[in-house]
Structures are given as C-alpha cells and as structure tokens.
Amino acid sequence: MLAAAVLIVWVRSHQSFSTPTERAVHNALHTASLAARPLRRGLNTESATEAAPHLRELTGAAGLGITDADGTLLTWHGDFPELAEQFCAAALRAVAGERRILLQRSELQHAGLGTTAARALIVQPLIVEDAGVIGVLGVLSTESPVPGMLGAISEVARYACGQIELAELDTSRARLDRAEVRALRAQISPHFIYNALNTVASFVRTDPDQARELILEFADFTRYSFRSAGEYTVLADELRNVDRYLTLERARFGDTLEVRVQVSPEVLGVVLPFLALQPLVENAVRHGIAGLGRGVISVVAADEGADCVISVEDDGIGMDPELLRSGGLDATETVPGQPSSLESAHVGLANVDDRLRAAFGNDYGLVVETAPGAGTKVSMRIPKFRPGITA
C-alpha cells in the first residue's frame, strides 16, 4: 500500500511539472489524430464534416470551410457561415492557379456581408502528388494574418493532404490485392479443376458414394476460392479449404500421397490474406510430389509469441533457388543440385509474397528453403494482430 501511495504521489507531482509547451504539443498531436481518422477515408462531404472541427482547432480559426476541386462546399464549421459563398468563389481561383488566395478585411467588408470582426480569409488549395488539387481549405481569422499564421495553415493543409493521399494508397492497395487474388484464381482454374473432375469421374462407376463426397468437397472448395467478400480471412478457414483441396488430391494419388497437419489451436483465429496458404500447398503437390508420383506434405502452424509461423514442406523434387530469387523471394539452397523448371510455381509464390509484404511489411514475406532433389519448405510469418486488418 505504501509503495502504491508513493507511486500516486510521484505521478501527480510529475504531471504538475509538465510545461505549457508539452501540454500544447500533446493536445495538437491528439487533435491531429482525430482529424486524420475521417480523412483516411478520402475527401467527401462526410469526411470533411467530421474533420473540420479538428482542423479548425489546429488552425485556431473563427470559421473553417472545405470544398472539393470543383469549388463545391463540402462543409463549413464555426462562425460567419455567410462567407461560405465568397469562400467557394475564391476556392475556384485557388484551384485554377494552384496557389493560396488571401482575402483581406477590406475585401470581406466590400462583399456587404457585415463581417466587421473577420479580418482575413485564407484559401489554401489541397494538393496531392500525382493527383493535383483535390480540394480547398478555407480558414477565417479574426486577426490580421502574419507569416507564422500562414505557415501554420500551410502545414495543416499539408497534413490533411498526406492523410487523403494515404486513403488513396489504401484504395489502390485494395484494388491491387483484388487483382492479385483474381490472378491466383485464374491459376487455380485450369489445372486443378481439370484434374479434380477427372478424379471424380473415375469414381462414378466404381464407388458412387466416394464420387458424391468428392463432388461436395469440390463444390465447397470452389465456393470458397471464388468468393467475393473480403481480402482477408482467418487461418481456420484457409486450413479448411486446404483440407478440401488435399482430399481431392489424395483421391487422385491414393496411398502415394501422405499429408501431415500440425496446428496450434491458439493461431486458428490469426488473420491473413485470402488464398495465402492454398498456393503454397498446391505448389507442393504440383511441383514437389506430382513429379515423383509419391511423397509426404507437411503443413505446420505454430504459435511463436506475437507471431504465427506457417510452413508447408514436401519431400519432392525441389526447386531452383535462382528462379525464386529472380522473383524477389527469399530462397535458401539446402543441397546442391541441377535446376528444375518452376516458372508457374514461382509466379504463385511471388504473388503471395507480395501480398504478405503489402499487408504486414517487408519482415513478413515468404522464406523458401529448397534445392533440386532436396524437397521444398515454404514458410510465412504472420502477426497475430495488426491494427486495421480484419477478416
């Protein structure tokens, strides 16, 4: 109890010695983060309306307005809303010249709006690289503008532009992810579907019940693989789909294909890119086992603190590490050997590698241990939790 009381006294005394500058910096950072949240959705009426109060607080404005690139008012927050029309007219000039427009007190009074307390309207274009002017920020001040004020408004505008640009990058990344998933689906379609249907057909007369079960597995596999919802999924769902795939492949290979799966229950809810595990298992079958006509595939998902490590290993013909390196993958040669033909395999692995790095950073790409004749082990490390990434 004494230690707790001492700690409370220390915290209170420590807080009492925080300087006004420290408090101001903390408040500014907190306000900036509040403005960032809506702007990360892009610039529209809703996001501008949510961000305006916080941007106004950052600039110390009496009133603040935001327009789009066409000069259409998205929002006005604060005093003197009657100046919104004049702000929109000035916004068009700012967009055309891609420069700041400053309306002094005399111009505002001349407009006949009776705004005797308003001394300046600073109209600042919002410029994003590669997109040009995407909107305009208007700051109404009851004080005469000085260089420090104008500089602060420019920085706030630059900050807003940065958040809007990040929103566009998020949108672009989502479009890229969807395109890469479509590429994986296209890769699944030609060879696997053909082999699966041939396998089902081979059981129709000899074992109709088995054929019926395989058709249901095939239907569930394709339903999951070609679903339209979400760019992320949970490991449990990926593993279920992999099991369907391996059920069909075991029916094709018979006893010559052995599958071993070891999964820690703690990692079943880990979120990962959709169809990130399927290409690794398919690669093990197509390019590892099929060449020999027999083999063992091991799928392991282990709990390693803040991360989950997933590996797919086969004892098949192996790969040429140089082909993987040329695609930007981290390949480790374990046994010297002759190169093998892996172009299509390396396309699927590179696709997954790119998506992992885009989602979690460069520390989370694929690691491949392989050599011709030595089998292949492909591993991925997934963070158990990453803000903003949900299934």
Short mmCIF file of C-alpha atoms in Angstrom, two decimals, residues 42-283:
data_model
loop_
_atom_site.label_atom_id
_atom_site.label_comp_id
_atom_site.label_asym_id
_atom_site.label_seq_id
_atom_site.Cartn_x
_atom_site.Cartn_y
_atom_site.Cartn_z
CA GLY A 42 -10.81 10.18 -48.63
CA LEU A 43 -12.25 13.66 -49.17
CA ASN A 44 -16.04 13.83 -49.34
CA THR A 45 -18.87 15.59 -47.52
CA GLU A 46 -18.96 13.12 -44.66
CA SER A 47 -15.21 13.02 -44.00
CA ALA A 48 -14.85 16.80 -44.41
CA THR A 49 -17.68 17.42 -41.92
CA GLU A 50 -16.06 15.10 -39.36
CA ALA A 51 -12.55 16.53 -39.83
CA ALA A 52 -13.48 20.24 -39.93
CA PRO A 53 -13.86 20.80 -36.14
CA HIS A 54 -10.42 19.31 -35.50
CA LEU A 55 -8.77 21.20 -38.36
CA ARG A 56 -10.37 24.37 -37.07
CA GLU A 57 -8.92 23.73 -33.62
CA LEU A 58 -5.46 23.13 -35.13
CA THR A 59 -5.56 26.42 -37.05
CA GLY A 60 -7.29 28.46 -34.34
CA ALA A 61 -9.78 29.67 -36.96
CA ALA A 62 -13.02 31.50 -36.25
CA GLY A 63 -14.54 29.56 -39.14
CA LEU A 64 -13.27 26.85 -41.45
CA GLY A 65 -14.57 25.57 -44.76
CA ILE A 66 -13.64 22.78 -47.16
CA THR A 67 -14.58 22.48 -50.84
CA ASP A 68 -13.88 19.85 -53.44
CA ALA A 69 -11.80 20.53 -56.56
CA ASP A 70 -14.88 21.96 -58.33
CA GLY A 71 -15.41 24.59 -55.66
CA THR A 72 -18.47 22.83 -54.23
CA LEU A 73 -18.79 23.42 -50.50
CA LEU A 74 -18.37 20.21 -48.51
CA THR A 75 -18.62 21.77 -45.07
CA TRP A 76 -18.35 25.00 -43.09
CA HIS A 77 -17.67 24.89 -39.36
CA GLY A 78 -17.70 27.82 -36.95
CA ASP A 79 -18.58 31.49 -37.22
CA PHE A 80 -19.55 33.61 -40.25
CA PRO A 81 -21.26 30.91 -42.36
CA GLU A 82 -22.47 33.76 -44.60
CA LEU A 83 -18.93 33.87 -46.01
CA ALA A 84 -19.22 30.34 -47.43
CA GLU A 85 -20.37 31.59 -50.84
CA GLN A 86 -17.44 34.00 -51.11
CA PHE A 87 -15.12 31.20 -49.98
CA CYS A 88 -16.35 28.92 -52.79
CA ALA A 89 -15.70 31.64 -55.38
CA ALA A 90 -12.17 32.14 -54.03
CA ALA A 91 -11.67 28.37 -53.97
CA LEU A 92 -12.14 28.20 -57.74
CA ARG A 93 -9.38 30.78 -58.17
CA ALA A 94 -7.11 28.83 -55.83
CA VAL A 95 -7.73 25.63 -57.80
CA ALA A 96 -7.10 27.31 -61.15
CA GLY A 97 -3.83 28.86 -60.02
CA GLU A 98 -2.83 26.05 -57.64
CA ARG A 99 -1.88 28.74 -55.14
CA ARG A 100 -3.09 30.30 -51.91
CA ILE A 101 -5.61 33.15 -52.09
CA LEU A 102 -5.73 35.73 -49.30
CA LEU A 103 -8.87 37.85 -48.88
CA GLN A 104 -8.19 40.82 -46.61
CA ARG A 105 -10.68 42.57 -44.35
CA SER A 106 -11.44 45.24 -46.93
CA GLU A 107 -12.48 42.62 -49.50
CA LEU A 108 -14.70 40.84 -47.00
CA GLN A 109 -16.37 44.11 -45.96
CA HIS A 110 -16.76 45.12 -49.61
CA ALA A 111 -18.83 41.98 -50.09
CA GLY A 112 -21.53 43.66 -47.99
CA LEU A 113 -21.80 40.79 -45.55
CA GLY A 114 -21.37 42.84 -42.41
CA THR A 115 -18.48 40.72 -41.15
CA THR A 116 -16.67 43.50 -39.33
CA ALA A 117 -14.95 41.05 -36.97
CA ALA A 118 -13.49 38.95 -39.79
CA ARG A 119 -10.07 40.21 -40.82
CA ALA A 120 -8.87 37.61 -43.31
CA LEU A 121 -9.93 34.52 -45.24
CA ILE A 122 -7.02 32.28 -46.20
CA VAL A 123 -7.93 29.96 -49.07
CA GLN A 124 -5.38 27.13 -49.32
CA PRO A 125 -5.53 24.52 -52.11
CA LEU A 126 -5.13 20.89 -51.05
CA ILE A 127 -2.59 19.38 -53.46
CA VAL A 128 -1.79 15.67 -53.62
CA GLU A 129 1.13 14.32 -55.63
CA ASP A 130 0.11 12.77 -58.96
CA ALA A 131 -3.49 13.93 -58.43
CA GLY A 132 -3.13 17.72 -58.35
CA VAL A 133 -5.63 19.85 -56.45
CA ILE A 134 -8.24 17.65 -54.79
CA GLY A 135 -9.94 20.32 -52.68
CA VAL A 136 -9.56 23.64 -50.89
CA LEU A 137 -9.22 24.57 -47.22
CA GLY A 138 -10.59 27.94 -46.11
CA VAL A 139 -9.53 29.46 -42.78
CA LEU A 140 -11.31 32.56 -41.47
CA SER A 141 -9.35 34.61 -38.94
CA THR A 142 -10.39 37.47 -36.69
CA GLU A 143 -6.74 38.58 -36.56
CA SER A 144 -4.57 40.09 -39.26
CA PRO A 145 -2.59 37.31 -40.98
CA VAL A 146 1.13 37.14 -40.20
CA PRO A 147 3.78 34.83 -41.73
CA GLY A 148 3.61 32.47 -38.75
CA MET A 149 -0.13 32.03 -39.13
CA LEU A 150 0.13 31.47 -42.87
CA GLY A 151 2.90 28.93 -42.33
CA ALA A 152 0.84 27.05 -39.75
CA ILE A 153 -2.16 26.90 -42.09
CA SER A 154 0.08 25.58 -44.88
CA GLU A 155 1.35 22.82 -42.57
CA VAL A 156 -2.18 21.85 -41.52
CA ALA A 157 -3.19 21.71 -45.20
CA ARG A 158 -0.12 19.60 -45.98
CA TYR A 159 -1.01 17.25 -43.13
CA ALA A 160 -4.59 16.90 -44.41
CA CYS A 161 -3.26 16.18 -47.91
CA GLY A 162 -0.99 13.46 -46.51
CA GLN A 163 -3.92 11.70 -44.86
CA ILE A 164 -6.04 11.93 -48.01
CA GLU A 165 -3.13 10.60 -50.06
CA LEU A 166 -2.84 7.64 -47.67
CA ALA A 167 -6.55 6.99 -48.25
CA GLU A 168 -5.90 6.80 -51.98
CA LEU A 169 -2.94 4.47 -51.38
CA ASP A 170 -5.18 2.24 -49.26
CA THR A 171 -7.72 2.17 -52.08
CA SER A 172 -5.02 1.41 -54.65
CA ARG A 173 -3.61 -1.36 -52.47
CA ALA A 174 -7.07 -2.88 -52.08
CA ARG A 175 -7.52 -2.79 -55.87
CA LEU A 176 -4.11 -4.43 -56.31
CA ASP A 177 -4.93 -7.10 -53.74
CA ARG A 178 -8.18 -7.89 -55.55
CA ALA A 179 -6.29 -8.12 -58.86
CA GLU A 180 -3.71 -10.47 -57.34
CA VAL A 181 -6.46 -12.68 -55.89
CA ARG A 182 -8.04 -12.81 -59.34
CA ALA A 183 -4.67 -13.87 -60.73
CA LEU A 184 -4.45 -16.69 -58.18
CA ARG A 185 -7.97 -17.81 -59.02
CA ALA A 186 -7.09 -17.89 -62.70
CA GLN A 187 -4.09 -20.03 -61.84
CA ILE A 188 -6.24 -22.45 -59.83
CA SER A 189 -8.86 -22.86 -62.54
CA PRO A 190 -7.13 -24.58 -65.48
CA HIS A 191 -5.11 -27.44 -63.98
CA PHE A 192 -6.75 -28.24 -60.66
CA ILE A 193 -10.36 -28.16 -61.84
CA TYR A 194 -9.50 -30.44 -64.77
CA ASN A 195 -7.72 -32.95 -62.51
CA ALA A 196 -10.44 -32.82 -59.85
CA LEU A 197 -13.23 -33.52 -62.32
CA ASN A 198 -11.26 -36.37 -63.86
CA THR A 199 -10.77 -37.85 -60.40
CA VAL A 200 -14.50 -37.59 -59.64
CA ALA A 201 -15.32 -39.19 -62.98
CA SER A 202 -13.03 -42.14 -62.20
CA PHE A 203 -15.11 -42.94 -59.08
CA VAL A 204 -18.56 -42.55 -60.61
CA ARG A 205 -18.91 -46.23 -61.55
CA THR A 206 -16.53 -47.91 -59.11
CA ASP A 207 -17.51 -46.01 -55.95
CA PRO A 208 -20.54 -43.68 -56.39
CA ASP A 209 -20.59 -42.69 -52.70
CA GLN A 210 -16.98 -41.57 -52.87
CA ALA A 211 -17.71 -39.67 -56.08
CA ARG A 212 -20.61 -37.90 -54.36
CA GLU A 213 -18.39 -36.88 -51.41
CA LEU A 214 -15.71 -35.61 -53.75
CA ILE A 215 -18.23 -33.52 -55.69
CA LEU A 216 -19.35 -31.90 -52.42
CA GLU A 217 -15.73 -31.20 -51.43
CA PHE A 218 -15.07 -29.76 -54.88
CA ALA A 219 -18.16 -27.53 -54.65
CA ASP A 220 -17.11 -26.21 -51.22
CA PHE A 221 -13.56 -25.63 -52.44
CA THR A 222 -14.64 -23.60 -55.46
CA ARG A 223 -17.26 -21.69 -53.46
CA TYR A 224 -14.59 -20.54 -51.00
CA SER A 225 -11.87 -19.89 -53.60
CA PHE A 226 -14.11 -17.76 -55.78
CA ARG A 227 -15.95 -15.89 -53.02
CA SER A 228 -16.30 -12.14 -53.48
CA ALA A 229 -16.22 -10.95 -49.85
CA GLY A 230 -13.07 -9.56 -48.24
CA GLU A 231 -9.35 -9.55 -48.98
CA TYR A 232 -8.52 -11.21 -45.64
CA THR A 233 -9.62 -14.40 -43.92
CA VAL A 234 -8.78 -16.36 -40.77
CA LEU A 235 -6.34 -19.26 -40.71
CA ALA A 236 -9.06 -21.73 -39.70
CA ASP A 237 -10.96 -21.02 -42.94
CA GLU A 238 -7.79 -21.28 -45.05
CA LEU A 239 -6.97 -24.62 -43.44
CA ARG A 240 -10.48 -25.94 -44.10
CA ASN A 241 -10.14 -25.03 -47.76
CA VAL A 242 -6.69 -26.61 -47.95
CA ASP A 243 -8.14 -29.78 -46.45
CA ARG A 244 -10.78 -29.87 -49.21
CA TYR A 245 -8.05 -29.45 -51.80
CA LEU A 246 -5.93 -32.23 -50.30
CA THR A 247 -8.96 -34.54 -50.04
CA LEU A 248 -9.37 -34.25 -53.81
CA GLU A 249 -5.64 -34.73 -54.41
CA ARG A 250 -5.45 -37.75 -52.11
CA ALA A 251 -8.30 -39.29 -54.11
CA ARG A 252 -6.19 -38.75 -57.23
CA PHE A 253 -2.85 -40.01 -55.87
CA GLY A 254 -4.21 -42.65 -53.49
CA ASP A 255 -1.84 -44.02 -50.87
CA THR A 256 1.18 -42.47 -52.57
CA LEU A 257 0.34 -39.05 -51.10
CA GLU A 258 0.70 -38.68 -47.34
CA VAL A 259 -0.43 -35.48 -45.59
CA ARG A 260 0.59 -34.41 -42.09
CA VAL A 261 -1.03 -31.40 -40.41
CA GLN A 262 0.03 -29.87 -37.09
CA VAL A 263 -1.73 -26.71 -35.96
CA SER A 264 -1.62 -24.90 -32.61
CA PRO A 265 -5.19 -24.06 -31.54
CA GLU A 266 -4.02 -20.59 -30.43
CA VAL A 267 -3.39 -19.47 -34.03
CA LEU A 268 -6.64 -20.59 -35.68
CA GLY A 269 -8.05 -17.04 -35.45
CA VAL A 270 -5.00 -15.33 -36.99
CA VAL A 271 -5.93 -13.08 -39.93
CA LEU A 272 -4.01 -13.49 -43.21
CA PRO A 273 -4.52 -12.53 -46.86
CA PHE A 274 -7.23 -14.55 -48.59
CA LEU A 275 -5.82 -17.55 -50.52
CA ALA A 276 -2.36 -17.11 -49.00
CA LEU A 277 -1.97 -20.74 -47.90
CA GLN A 278 -3.65 -22.53 -50.81
CA PRO A 279 -0.95 -21.69 -53.43
CA LEU A 280 1.79 -22.99 -51.12
CA VAL A 281 0.07 -26.36 -50.70
CA GLU A 282 -0.82 -26.55 -54.38
CA ASN A 283 2.79 -25.79 -55.29
#
